[in-house]
Coordinates of C-alpha atoms in Angstrom, one line a residue:
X2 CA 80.2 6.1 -12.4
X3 CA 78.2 3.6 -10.5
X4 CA 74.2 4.2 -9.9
X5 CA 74.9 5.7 -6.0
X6 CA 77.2 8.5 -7.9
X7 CA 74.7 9.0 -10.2
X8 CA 71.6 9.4 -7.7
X9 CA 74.1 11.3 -5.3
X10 CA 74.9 13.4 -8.4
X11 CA 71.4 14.6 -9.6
X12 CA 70.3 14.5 -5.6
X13 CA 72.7 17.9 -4.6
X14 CA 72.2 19.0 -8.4
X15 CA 68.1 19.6 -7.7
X16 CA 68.8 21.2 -4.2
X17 CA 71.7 23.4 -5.9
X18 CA 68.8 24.5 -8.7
X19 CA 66.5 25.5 -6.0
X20 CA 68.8 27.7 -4.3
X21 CA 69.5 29.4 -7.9
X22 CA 65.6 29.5 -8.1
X23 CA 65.6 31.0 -4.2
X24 CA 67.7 33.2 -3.5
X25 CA 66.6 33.6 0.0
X26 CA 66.3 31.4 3.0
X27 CA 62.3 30.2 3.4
X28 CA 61.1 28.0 6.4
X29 CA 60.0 24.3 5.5
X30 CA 56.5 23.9 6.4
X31 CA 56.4 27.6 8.7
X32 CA 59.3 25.7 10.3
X33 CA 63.2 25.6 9.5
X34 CA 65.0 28.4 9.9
X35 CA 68.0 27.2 8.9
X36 CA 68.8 27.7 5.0
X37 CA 68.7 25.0 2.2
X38 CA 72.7 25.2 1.5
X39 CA 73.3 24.3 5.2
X40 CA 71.3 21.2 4.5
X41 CA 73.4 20.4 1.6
X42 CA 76.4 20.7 4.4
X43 CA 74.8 18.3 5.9
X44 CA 74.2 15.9 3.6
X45 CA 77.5 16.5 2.5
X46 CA 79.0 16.0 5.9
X47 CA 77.3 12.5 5.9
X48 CA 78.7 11.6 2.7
X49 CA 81.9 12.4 4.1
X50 CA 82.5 14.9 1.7
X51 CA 83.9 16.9 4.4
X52 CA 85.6 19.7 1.9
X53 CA 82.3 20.3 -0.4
X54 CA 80.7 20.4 3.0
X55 CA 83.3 23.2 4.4
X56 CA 83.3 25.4 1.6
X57 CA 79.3 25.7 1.8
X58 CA 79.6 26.3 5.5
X59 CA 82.2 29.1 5.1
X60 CA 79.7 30.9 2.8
X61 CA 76.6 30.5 4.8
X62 CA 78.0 31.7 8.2
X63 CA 78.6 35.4 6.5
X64 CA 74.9 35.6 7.2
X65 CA 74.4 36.1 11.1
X66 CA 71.0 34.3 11.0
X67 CA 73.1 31.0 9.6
X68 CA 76.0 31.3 12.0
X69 CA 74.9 29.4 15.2
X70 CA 73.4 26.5 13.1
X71 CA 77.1 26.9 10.7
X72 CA 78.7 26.3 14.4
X73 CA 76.6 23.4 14.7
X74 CA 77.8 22.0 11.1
X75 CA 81.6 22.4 11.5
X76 CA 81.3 20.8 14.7
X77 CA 79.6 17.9 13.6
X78 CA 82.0 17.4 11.1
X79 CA 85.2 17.3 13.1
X80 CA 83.8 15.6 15.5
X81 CA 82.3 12.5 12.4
X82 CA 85.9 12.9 11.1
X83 CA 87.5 11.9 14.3
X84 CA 85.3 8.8 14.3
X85 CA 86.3 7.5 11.5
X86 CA 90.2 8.4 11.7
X87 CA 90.9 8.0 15.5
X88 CA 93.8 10.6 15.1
X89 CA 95.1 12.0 18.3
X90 CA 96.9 15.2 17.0
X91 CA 93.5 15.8 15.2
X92 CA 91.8 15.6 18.3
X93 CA 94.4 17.8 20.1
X94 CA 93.0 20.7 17.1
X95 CA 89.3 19.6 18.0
X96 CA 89.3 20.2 21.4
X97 CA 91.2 24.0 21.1
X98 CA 88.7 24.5 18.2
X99 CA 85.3 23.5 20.3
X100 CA 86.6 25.8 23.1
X101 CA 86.7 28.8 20.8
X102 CA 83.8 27.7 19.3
X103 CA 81.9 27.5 22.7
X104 CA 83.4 30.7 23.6
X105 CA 82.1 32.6 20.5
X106 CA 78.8 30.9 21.2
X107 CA 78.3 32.6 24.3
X108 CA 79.6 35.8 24.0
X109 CA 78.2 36.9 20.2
X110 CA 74.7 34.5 20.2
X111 CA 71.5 35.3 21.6
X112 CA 70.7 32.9 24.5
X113 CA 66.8 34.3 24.1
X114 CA 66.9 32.0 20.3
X115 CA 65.0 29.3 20.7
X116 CA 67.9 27.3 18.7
X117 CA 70.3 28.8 21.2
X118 CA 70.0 26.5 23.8
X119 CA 69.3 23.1 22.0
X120 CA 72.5 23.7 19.1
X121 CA 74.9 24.1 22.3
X122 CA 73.4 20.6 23.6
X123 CA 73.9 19.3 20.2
X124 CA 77.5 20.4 20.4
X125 CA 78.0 19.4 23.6
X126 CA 76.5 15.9 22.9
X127 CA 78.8 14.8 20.1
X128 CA 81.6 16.2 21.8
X129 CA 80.5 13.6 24.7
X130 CA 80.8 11.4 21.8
X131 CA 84.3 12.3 20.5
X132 CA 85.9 12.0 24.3
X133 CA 84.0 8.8 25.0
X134 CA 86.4 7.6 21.5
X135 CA 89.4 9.3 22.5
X136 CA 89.2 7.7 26.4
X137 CA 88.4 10.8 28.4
X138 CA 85.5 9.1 30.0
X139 CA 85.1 12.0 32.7
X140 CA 85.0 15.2 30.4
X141 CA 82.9 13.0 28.3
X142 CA 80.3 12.6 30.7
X143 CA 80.5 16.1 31.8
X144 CA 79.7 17.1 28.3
X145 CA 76.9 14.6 28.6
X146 CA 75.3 16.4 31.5
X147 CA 75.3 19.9 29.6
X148 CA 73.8 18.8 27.0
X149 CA 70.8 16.8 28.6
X150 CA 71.3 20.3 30.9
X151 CA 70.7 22.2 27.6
X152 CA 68.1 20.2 26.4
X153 CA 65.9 20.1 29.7
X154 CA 66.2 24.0 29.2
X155 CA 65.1 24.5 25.9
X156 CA 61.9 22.0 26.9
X157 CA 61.0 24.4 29.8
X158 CA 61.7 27.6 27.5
X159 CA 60.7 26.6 24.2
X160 CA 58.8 23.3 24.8
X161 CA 57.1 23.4 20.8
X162 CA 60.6 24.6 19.4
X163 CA 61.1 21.7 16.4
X164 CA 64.7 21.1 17.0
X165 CA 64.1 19.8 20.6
X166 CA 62.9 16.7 19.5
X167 CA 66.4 15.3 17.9
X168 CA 68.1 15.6 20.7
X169 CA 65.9 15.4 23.5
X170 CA 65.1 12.2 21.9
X171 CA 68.4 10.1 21.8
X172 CA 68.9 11.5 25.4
X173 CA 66.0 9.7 26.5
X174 CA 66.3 6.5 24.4
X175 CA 70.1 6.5 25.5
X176 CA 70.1 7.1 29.3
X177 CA 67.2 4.0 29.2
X178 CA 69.0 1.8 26.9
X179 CA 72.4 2.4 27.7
X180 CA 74.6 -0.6 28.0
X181 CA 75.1 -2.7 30.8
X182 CA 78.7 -1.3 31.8
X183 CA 78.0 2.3 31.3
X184 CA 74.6 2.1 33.2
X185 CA 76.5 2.8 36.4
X186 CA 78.1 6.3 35.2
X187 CA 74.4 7.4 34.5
X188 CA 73.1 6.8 37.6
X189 CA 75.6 8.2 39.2
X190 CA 75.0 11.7 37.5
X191 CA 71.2 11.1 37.7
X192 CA 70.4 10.8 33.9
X193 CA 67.2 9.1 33.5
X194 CA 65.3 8.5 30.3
X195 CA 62.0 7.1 28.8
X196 CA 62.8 5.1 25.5
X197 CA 59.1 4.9 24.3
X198 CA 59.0 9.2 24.7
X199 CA 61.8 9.3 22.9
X200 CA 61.4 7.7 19.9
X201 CA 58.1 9.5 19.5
X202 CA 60.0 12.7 19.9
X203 CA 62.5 11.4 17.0
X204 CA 59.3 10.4 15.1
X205 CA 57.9 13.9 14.7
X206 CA 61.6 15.0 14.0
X207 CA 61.5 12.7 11.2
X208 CA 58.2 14.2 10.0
X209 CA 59.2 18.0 10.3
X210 CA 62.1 17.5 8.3
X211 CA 61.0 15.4 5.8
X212 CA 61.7 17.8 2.2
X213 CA 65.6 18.6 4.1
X214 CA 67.6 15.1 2.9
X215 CA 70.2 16.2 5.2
X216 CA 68.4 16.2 8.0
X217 CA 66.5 13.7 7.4
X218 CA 69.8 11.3 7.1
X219 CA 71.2 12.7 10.2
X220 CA 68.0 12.3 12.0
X221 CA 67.8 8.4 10.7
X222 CA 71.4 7.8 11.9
X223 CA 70.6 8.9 15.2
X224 CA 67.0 6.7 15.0
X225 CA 68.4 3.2 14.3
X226 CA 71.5 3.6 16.5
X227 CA 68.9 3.8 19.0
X228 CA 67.2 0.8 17.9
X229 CA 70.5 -0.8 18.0
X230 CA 71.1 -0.1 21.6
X231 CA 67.9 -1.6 21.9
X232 CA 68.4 -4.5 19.6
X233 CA 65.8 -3.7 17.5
X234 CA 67.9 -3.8 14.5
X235 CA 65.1 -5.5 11.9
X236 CA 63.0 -2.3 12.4
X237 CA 66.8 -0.2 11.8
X238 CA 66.0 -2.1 8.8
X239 CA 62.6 -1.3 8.1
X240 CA 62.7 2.3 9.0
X241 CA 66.2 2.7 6.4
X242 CA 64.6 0.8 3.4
X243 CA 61.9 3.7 3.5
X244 CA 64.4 6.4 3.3
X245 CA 67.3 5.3 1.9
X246 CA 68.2 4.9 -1.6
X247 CA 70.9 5.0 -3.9
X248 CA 73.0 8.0 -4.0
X249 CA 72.1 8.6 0.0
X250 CA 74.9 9.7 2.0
X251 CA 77.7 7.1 2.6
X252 CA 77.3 7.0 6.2
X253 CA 73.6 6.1 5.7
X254 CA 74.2 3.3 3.3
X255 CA 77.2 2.0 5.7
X256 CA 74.5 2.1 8.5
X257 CA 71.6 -0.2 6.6
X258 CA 74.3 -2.9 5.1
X259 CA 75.8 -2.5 8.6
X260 CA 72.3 -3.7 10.1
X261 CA 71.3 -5.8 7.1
X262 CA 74.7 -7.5 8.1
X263 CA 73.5 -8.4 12.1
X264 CA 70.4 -9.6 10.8
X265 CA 71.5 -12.3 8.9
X266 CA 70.6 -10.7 5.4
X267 CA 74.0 -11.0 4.1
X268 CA 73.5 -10.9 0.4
X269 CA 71.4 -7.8 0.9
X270 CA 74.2 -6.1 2.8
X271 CA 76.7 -6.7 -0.5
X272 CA 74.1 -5.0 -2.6
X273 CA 73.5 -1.8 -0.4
X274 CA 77.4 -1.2 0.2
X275 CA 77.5 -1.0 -3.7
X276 CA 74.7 1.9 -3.8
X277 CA 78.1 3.9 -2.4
X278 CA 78.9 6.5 -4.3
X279 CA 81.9 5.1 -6.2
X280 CA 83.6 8.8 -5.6
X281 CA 86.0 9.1 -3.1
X282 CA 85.3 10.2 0.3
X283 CA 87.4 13.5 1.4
X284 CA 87.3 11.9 4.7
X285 CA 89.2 8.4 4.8
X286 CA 86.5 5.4 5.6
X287 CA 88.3 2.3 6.1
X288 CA 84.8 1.0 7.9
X289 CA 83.8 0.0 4.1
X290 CA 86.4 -2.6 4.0
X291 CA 85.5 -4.0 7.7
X292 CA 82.0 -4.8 6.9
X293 CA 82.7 -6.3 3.6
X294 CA 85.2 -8.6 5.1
X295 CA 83.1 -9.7 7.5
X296 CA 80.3 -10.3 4.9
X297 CA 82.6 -12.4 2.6
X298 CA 83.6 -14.1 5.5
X299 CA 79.9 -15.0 6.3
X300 CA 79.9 -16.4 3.1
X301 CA 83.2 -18.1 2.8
X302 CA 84.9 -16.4 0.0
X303 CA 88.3 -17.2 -0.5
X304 CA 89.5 -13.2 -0.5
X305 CA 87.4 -12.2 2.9
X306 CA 90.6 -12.5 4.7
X307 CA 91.7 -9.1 2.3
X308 CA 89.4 -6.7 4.0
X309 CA 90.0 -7.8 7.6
X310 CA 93.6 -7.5 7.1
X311 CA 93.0 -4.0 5.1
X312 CA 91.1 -3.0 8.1
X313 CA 93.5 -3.9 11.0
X314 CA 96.5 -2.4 9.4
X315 CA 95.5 0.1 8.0
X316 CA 92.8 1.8 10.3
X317 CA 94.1 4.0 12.9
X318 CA 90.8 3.2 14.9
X319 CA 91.2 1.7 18.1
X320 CA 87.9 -0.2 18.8
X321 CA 86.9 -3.7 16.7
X322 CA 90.3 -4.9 16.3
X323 CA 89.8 -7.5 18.8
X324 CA 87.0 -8.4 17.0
X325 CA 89.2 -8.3 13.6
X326 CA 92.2 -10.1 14.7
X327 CA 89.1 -12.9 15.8
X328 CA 87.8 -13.3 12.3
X329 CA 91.2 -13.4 10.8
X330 CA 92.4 -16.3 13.5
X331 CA 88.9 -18.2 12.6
X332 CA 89.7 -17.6 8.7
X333 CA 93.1 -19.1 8.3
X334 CA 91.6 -22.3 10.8
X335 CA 89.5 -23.0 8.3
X336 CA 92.1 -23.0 5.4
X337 CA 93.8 -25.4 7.9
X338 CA 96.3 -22.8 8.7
X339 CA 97.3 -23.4 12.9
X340 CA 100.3 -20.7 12.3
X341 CA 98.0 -18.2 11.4
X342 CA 95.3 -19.0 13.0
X343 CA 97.4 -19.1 16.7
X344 CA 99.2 -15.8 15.7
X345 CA 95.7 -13.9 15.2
X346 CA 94.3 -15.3 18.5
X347 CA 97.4 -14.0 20.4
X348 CA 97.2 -10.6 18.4
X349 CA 93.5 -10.4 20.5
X350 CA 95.2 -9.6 23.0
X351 CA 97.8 -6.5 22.0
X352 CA 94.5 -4.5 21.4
X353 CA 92.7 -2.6 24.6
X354 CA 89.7 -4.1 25.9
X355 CA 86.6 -2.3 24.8
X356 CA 83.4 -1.6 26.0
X357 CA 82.0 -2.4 22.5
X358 CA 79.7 -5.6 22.0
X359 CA 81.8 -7.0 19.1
X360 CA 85.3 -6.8 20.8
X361 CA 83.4 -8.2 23.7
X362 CA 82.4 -10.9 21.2
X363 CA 85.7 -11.9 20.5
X364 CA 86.9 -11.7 24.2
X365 CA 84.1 -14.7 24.8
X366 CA 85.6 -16.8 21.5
X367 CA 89.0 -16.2 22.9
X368 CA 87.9 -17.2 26.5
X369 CA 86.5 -20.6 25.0
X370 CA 88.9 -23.6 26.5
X371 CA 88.4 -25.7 23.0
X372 CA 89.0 -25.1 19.3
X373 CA 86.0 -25.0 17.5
X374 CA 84.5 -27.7 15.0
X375 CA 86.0 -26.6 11.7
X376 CA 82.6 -28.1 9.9
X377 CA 80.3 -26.6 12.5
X378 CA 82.3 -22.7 12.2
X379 CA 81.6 -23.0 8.7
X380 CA 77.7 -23.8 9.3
X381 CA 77.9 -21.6 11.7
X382 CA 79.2 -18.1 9.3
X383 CA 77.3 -19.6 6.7
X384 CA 73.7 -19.6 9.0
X385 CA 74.8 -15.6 10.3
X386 CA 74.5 -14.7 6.7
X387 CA 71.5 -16.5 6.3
X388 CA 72.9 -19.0 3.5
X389 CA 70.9 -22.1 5.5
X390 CA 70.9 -24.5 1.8
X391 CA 74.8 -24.3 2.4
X392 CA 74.9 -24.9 5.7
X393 CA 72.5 -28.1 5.6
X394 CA 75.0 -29.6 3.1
X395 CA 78.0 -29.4 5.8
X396 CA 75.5 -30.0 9.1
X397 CA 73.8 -33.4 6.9
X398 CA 77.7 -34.9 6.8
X399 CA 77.9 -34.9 10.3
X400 CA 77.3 -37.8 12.9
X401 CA 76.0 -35.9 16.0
X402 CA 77.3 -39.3 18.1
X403 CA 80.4 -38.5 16.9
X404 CA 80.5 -35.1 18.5
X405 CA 82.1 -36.0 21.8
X406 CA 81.9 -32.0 23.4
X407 CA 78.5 -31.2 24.5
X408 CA 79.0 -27.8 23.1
X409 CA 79.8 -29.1 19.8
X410 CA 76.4 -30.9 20.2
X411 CA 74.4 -28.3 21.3
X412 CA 75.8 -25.8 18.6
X413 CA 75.3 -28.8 16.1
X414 CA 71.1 -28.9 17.5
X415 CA 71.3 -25.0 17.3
X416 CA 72.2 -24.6 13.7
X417 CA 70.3 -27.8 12.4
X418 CA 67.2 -26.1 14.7
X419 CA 67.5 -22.9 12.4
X420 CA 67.6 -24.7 9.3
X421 CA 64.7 -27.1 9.7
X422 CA 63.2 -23.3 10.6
X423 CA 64.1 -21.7 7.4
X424 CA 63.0 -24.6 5.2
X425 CA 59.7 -24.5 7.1
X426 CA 60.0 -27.3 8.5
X427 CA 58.6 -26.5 12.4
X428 CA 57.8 -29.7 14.1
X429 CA 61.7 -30.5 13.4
X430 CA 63.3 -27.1 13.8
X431 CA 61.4 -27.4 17.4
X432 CA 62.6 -30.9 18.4
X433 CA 66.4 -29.6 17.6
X434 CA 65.7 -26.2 19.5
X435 CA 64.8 -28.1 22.4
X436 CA 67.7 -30.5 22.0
X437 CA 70.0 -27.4 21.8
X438 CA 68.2 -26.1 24.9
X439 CA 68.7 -29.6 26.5
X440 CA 72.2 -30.0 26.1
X441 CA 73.6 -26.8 26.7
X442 CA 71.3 -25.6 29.7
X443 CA 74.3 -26.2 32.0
X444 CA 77.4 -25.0 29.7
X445 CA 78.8 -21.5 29.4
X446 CA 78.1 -21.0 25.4
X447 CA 75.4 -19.1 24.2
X448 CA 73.7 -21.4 22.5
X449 CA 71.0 -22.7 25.0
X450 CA 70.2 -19.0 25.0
X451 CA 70.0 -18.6 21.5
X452 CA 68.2 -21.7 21.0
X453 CA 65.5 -20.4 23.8
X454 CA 65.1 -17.0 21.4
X455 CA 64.7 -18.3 18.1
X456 CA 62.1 -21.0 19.3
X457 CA 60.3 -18.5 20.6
X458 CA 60.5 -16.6 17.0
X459 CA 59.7 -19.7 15.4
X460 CA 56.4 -20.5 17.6
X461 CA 55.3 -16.6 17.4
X462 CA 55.6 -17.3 13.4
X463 CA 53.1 -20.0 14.0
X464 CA 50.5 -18.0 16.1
X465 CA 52.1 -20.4 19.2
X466 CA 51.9 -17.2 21.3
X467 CA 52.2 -18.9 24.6
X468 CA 54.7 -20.9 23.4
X469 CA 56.7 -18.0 22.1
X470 CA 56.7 -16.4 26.0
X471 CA 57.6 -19.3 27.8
X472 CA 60.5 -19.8 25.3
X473 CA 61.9 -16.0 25.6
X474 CA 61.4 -16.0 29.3
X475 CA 63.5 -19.4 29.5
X476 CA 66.0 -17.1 27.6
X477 CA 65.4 -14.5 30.3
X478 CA 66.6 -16.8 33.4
X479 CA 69.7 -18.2 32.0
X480 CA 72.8 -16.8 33.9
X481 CA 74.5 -14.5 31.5
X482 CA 78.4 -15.2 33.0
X483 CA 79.6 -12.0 31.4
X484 CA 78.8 -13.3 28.2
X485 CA 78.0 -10.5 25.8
X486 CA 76.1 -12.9 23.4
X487 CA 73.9 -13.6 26.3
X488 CA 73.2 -10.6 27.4
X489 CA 72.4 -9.1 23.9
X490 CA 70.1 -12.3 23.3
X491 CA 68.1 -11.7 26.6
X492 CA 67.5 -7.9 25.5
X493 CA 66.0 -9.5 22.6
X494 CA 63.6 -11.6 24.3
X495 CA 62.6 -9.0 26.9
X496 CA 61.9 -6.7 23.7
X497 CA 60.4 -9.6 22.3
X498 CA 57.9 -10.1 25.1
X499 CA 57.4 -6.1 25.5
X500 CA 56.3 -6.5 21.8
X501 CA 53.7 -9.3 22.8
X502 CA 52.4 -7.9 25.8
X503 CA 51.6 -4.9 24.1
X504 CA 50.0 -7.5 21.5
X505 CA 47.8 -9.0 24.0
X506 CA 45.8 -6.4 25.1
X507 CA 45.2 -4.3 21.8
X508 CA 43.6 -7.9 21.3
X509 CA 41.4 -7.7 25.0

């Protein structure tokens, strides 16, 4: 047994000695209503311990004071189970169970309970979530509309009820920040939100359910996806190295290596997907193997390829294979493999398009009319894991006259820019930046873009504060030609120059 079993082990131990200790339900801080073994649901839920999980739910609902919230629970875990299997038949059984469950909802619960209201958003909210998976965009938005209907209701009713922050919270964060190609769908149904409100509502959630680990992990997952729909994925970071340790639930864990991974801090990634409780999950999870591909890859082992291909044979879900089948093709070119590497790029294709930002990723590598620089690819996994020493070896052997495509050359300035920056090295990392920026102004890459962020991340690390804005607001201009890397960069800078504004005049 590995430390995360252990921790997990000795974590629902204590709260299974406290329920021995109490054998009644007592609010947290005057607070929760909701008992302590419906909070080791939870946490089990989010280990993906779904049968533990069940069996505690089936026992708890006997009381009628536990039943709405049990509703809630069983929910939540068919609806988590379907995210991470993608089965349709198992669908088919979620959608006739929600209806009955809906049903009981309204004709047994009281609609005067201030949880009344808010649980049925809840449930209608990650049913939104389920359809919006399974393709039935409509019913999924209609579902959306309830529960921000739900939610509104319970404000006006019950506006100091505790459970209204949660979900009035992502509602607000997500109708702001939702992406570019969904933003249309909102306004048509009139969903507006206020990101900063909502994350404030999400931070005195955090607070109230601070001695309940289960809610407190559920209420983090929901916390850093929001950060990720607003690319603020260092504090994701932040916020889950507070919380999170090992024997956490396994969705948790997966979350923080998942963001440690987009922020470059590869080796850190590795580490926390080994916290994972080494026990089985009751619910299959074949997500574990895509991240640690990708990881390896990042860092050129020799068996990342093992994961990926786990992964896109093996998971029945429907989104990131693009992105997969990308990463495989890119793999085998640089074991010099053109078979391979032509059959993976092709494969691309068999998979639907996707309205997620890493299958859009590989659409744009697809869409590229050149091969890339086997030396440069390899700088270039080798700099997104944050492995810069290795990288310099490769970037020092190459002749930048010799580098005929100007996107070769300005990828070449960008990665040399970023390792002159992580050496500490700033006049030089800021002469390359503005070489990148240079070259590639007029090209249809990214890497202008990129080049425009990071020297504005490198002046702000040198109190170049003007600097750093003129940079992110170059970033801001460039034409994003449906280039997801560009339009995820540019969210960066505008939160970037949010961050700085707001800066600025704490300092008047």
């Amino acid at each position: 047994m590995n430390s995360g079993s252990k921790w997990r082990c000795i974590i629902v131990r204590y709260m299974l000695i406290l329920l021995s200790l109490f054998c009644f339900s007592y609010p947290v801080q005057g607070q929760i209503e909701f008992s302590e073994a419906c909070d080791i649901a939870l946490f089990e839920i989010l280990d993906l311990q779904t049968v533990s999980a069940q069996e505690i739910i089936d026992r708890e609902k006997q009381d009628p004071a536990q039943r709405l919230y049990c509703d809630y629970l069983e929910n939540w875990k068919m609806v988590i189970v379907l995210m991470t299997q993608n089965d349709e038949a198992l669908y088919d059984k979620y959608l006739d169970a929600l209806n009955k469950r809906l049903k009981r909802i309204e004709e047994e619960e009281d609609p005067s309970n201030p949880a009344y209201h808010i649980l049925l958003g809840d449930i209608y909210g990650h049913a939104c979530m389920a359809q919006m998976m399974f393709g039935d965009h409509l019913a999924a938005f209609q579902k959306l509309v309830k529960a921000n209907r739900y939610a509104k209701e319970n404000m006006k009713e019950h506006p100091d009820y505790w459970l209204n922050n949660k979900l009035c919270g992502i509602l607000n964060i997500s109708f702001e920040r939702i992406p570019t190609v969904l933003r249309w769908l909102t306004n048509l149904f009139g969903l507006r939100g206020d990101a900063k409100t909502g994350f404030a509502q999400m931070d005195q959630y955090l607070s109230d359910v601070q001695d309940r680990p289960g809610m407190t992990s559920e209420v983090l997952l929901y916390y850093v996806l929001a950060l990720r729909m607003s690319k603020q994925e260092q504090a994701g970071n932040e916020l889950l190295a507070k919380y999170n340790k090992p024997g956490s639930p396994r969705l948790a864990l997966f979350l923080q290596a998942t963001f440690l991974y987009i922020t470059g801090q590869n080796e850190d990634a590795l580490s926390t997907l080994a916290f994972i409780s080494d026990t089985p999950p009751e619910a299959p999870f074949d997500f574990y193997q895509f991240l640690r591909g990708k990881l390896k890859l990042n860092r050129l082992d020799e068996d990342a390829d093992q994961d990926l291909r786990y992964f896109l044979e093996e998971s029945t879900f429907k989104n990131y294979k693009r992105d997969i089948c990308m990463k495989l093709a890119y793999y085998h070119y640089l074991h010099g493999d053109m078979e391979k590497y032509k059959m993976y790029r092709s494969r691309v294709e068999t998979y639907p398009k996707s309205t997620t930002d890493r299958d859009r990723e590989a659409d744009v590598e697809l869409s590229r009319p050149y091969d890339p620089h086997p030396e440069l690819l390899k700088a270039r996994f080798l700099v997104n894991g944050s492995y810069f020493r290795r990288a310099a070896n490769i970037l020092v052997k190459l002749n930048p006259e010799n580098l005929s495509n100007p996107a070769f050359l300005c990828e070449y300035y960008l990665l040399l820019a970023r390792v002159e920056a992580d050496a500490g090295r700033h006049n030089r990392s800021m002469e390359f930046f503005q070489k990148a920026i240079d070259t590639g102004l007029d090209l249809d890459d990214s890497y202008a873009a990129e080049a425009a962020l990071f020297a504005g991340i490198e002046a702000q690390n040198r109190g170049r504060y003007s600097a750093a804005t003129t940079y992110w607001n170059m970033a801001l201009k460039m034409k994003t030609r449906d280039n997801i890397y560009i339009e995820t960069i540019q969210i960066r800078a505008k939160n970037l120059l949010e961050k700085q504004k707001e800066v600025n005049l704490a300092l008047q």
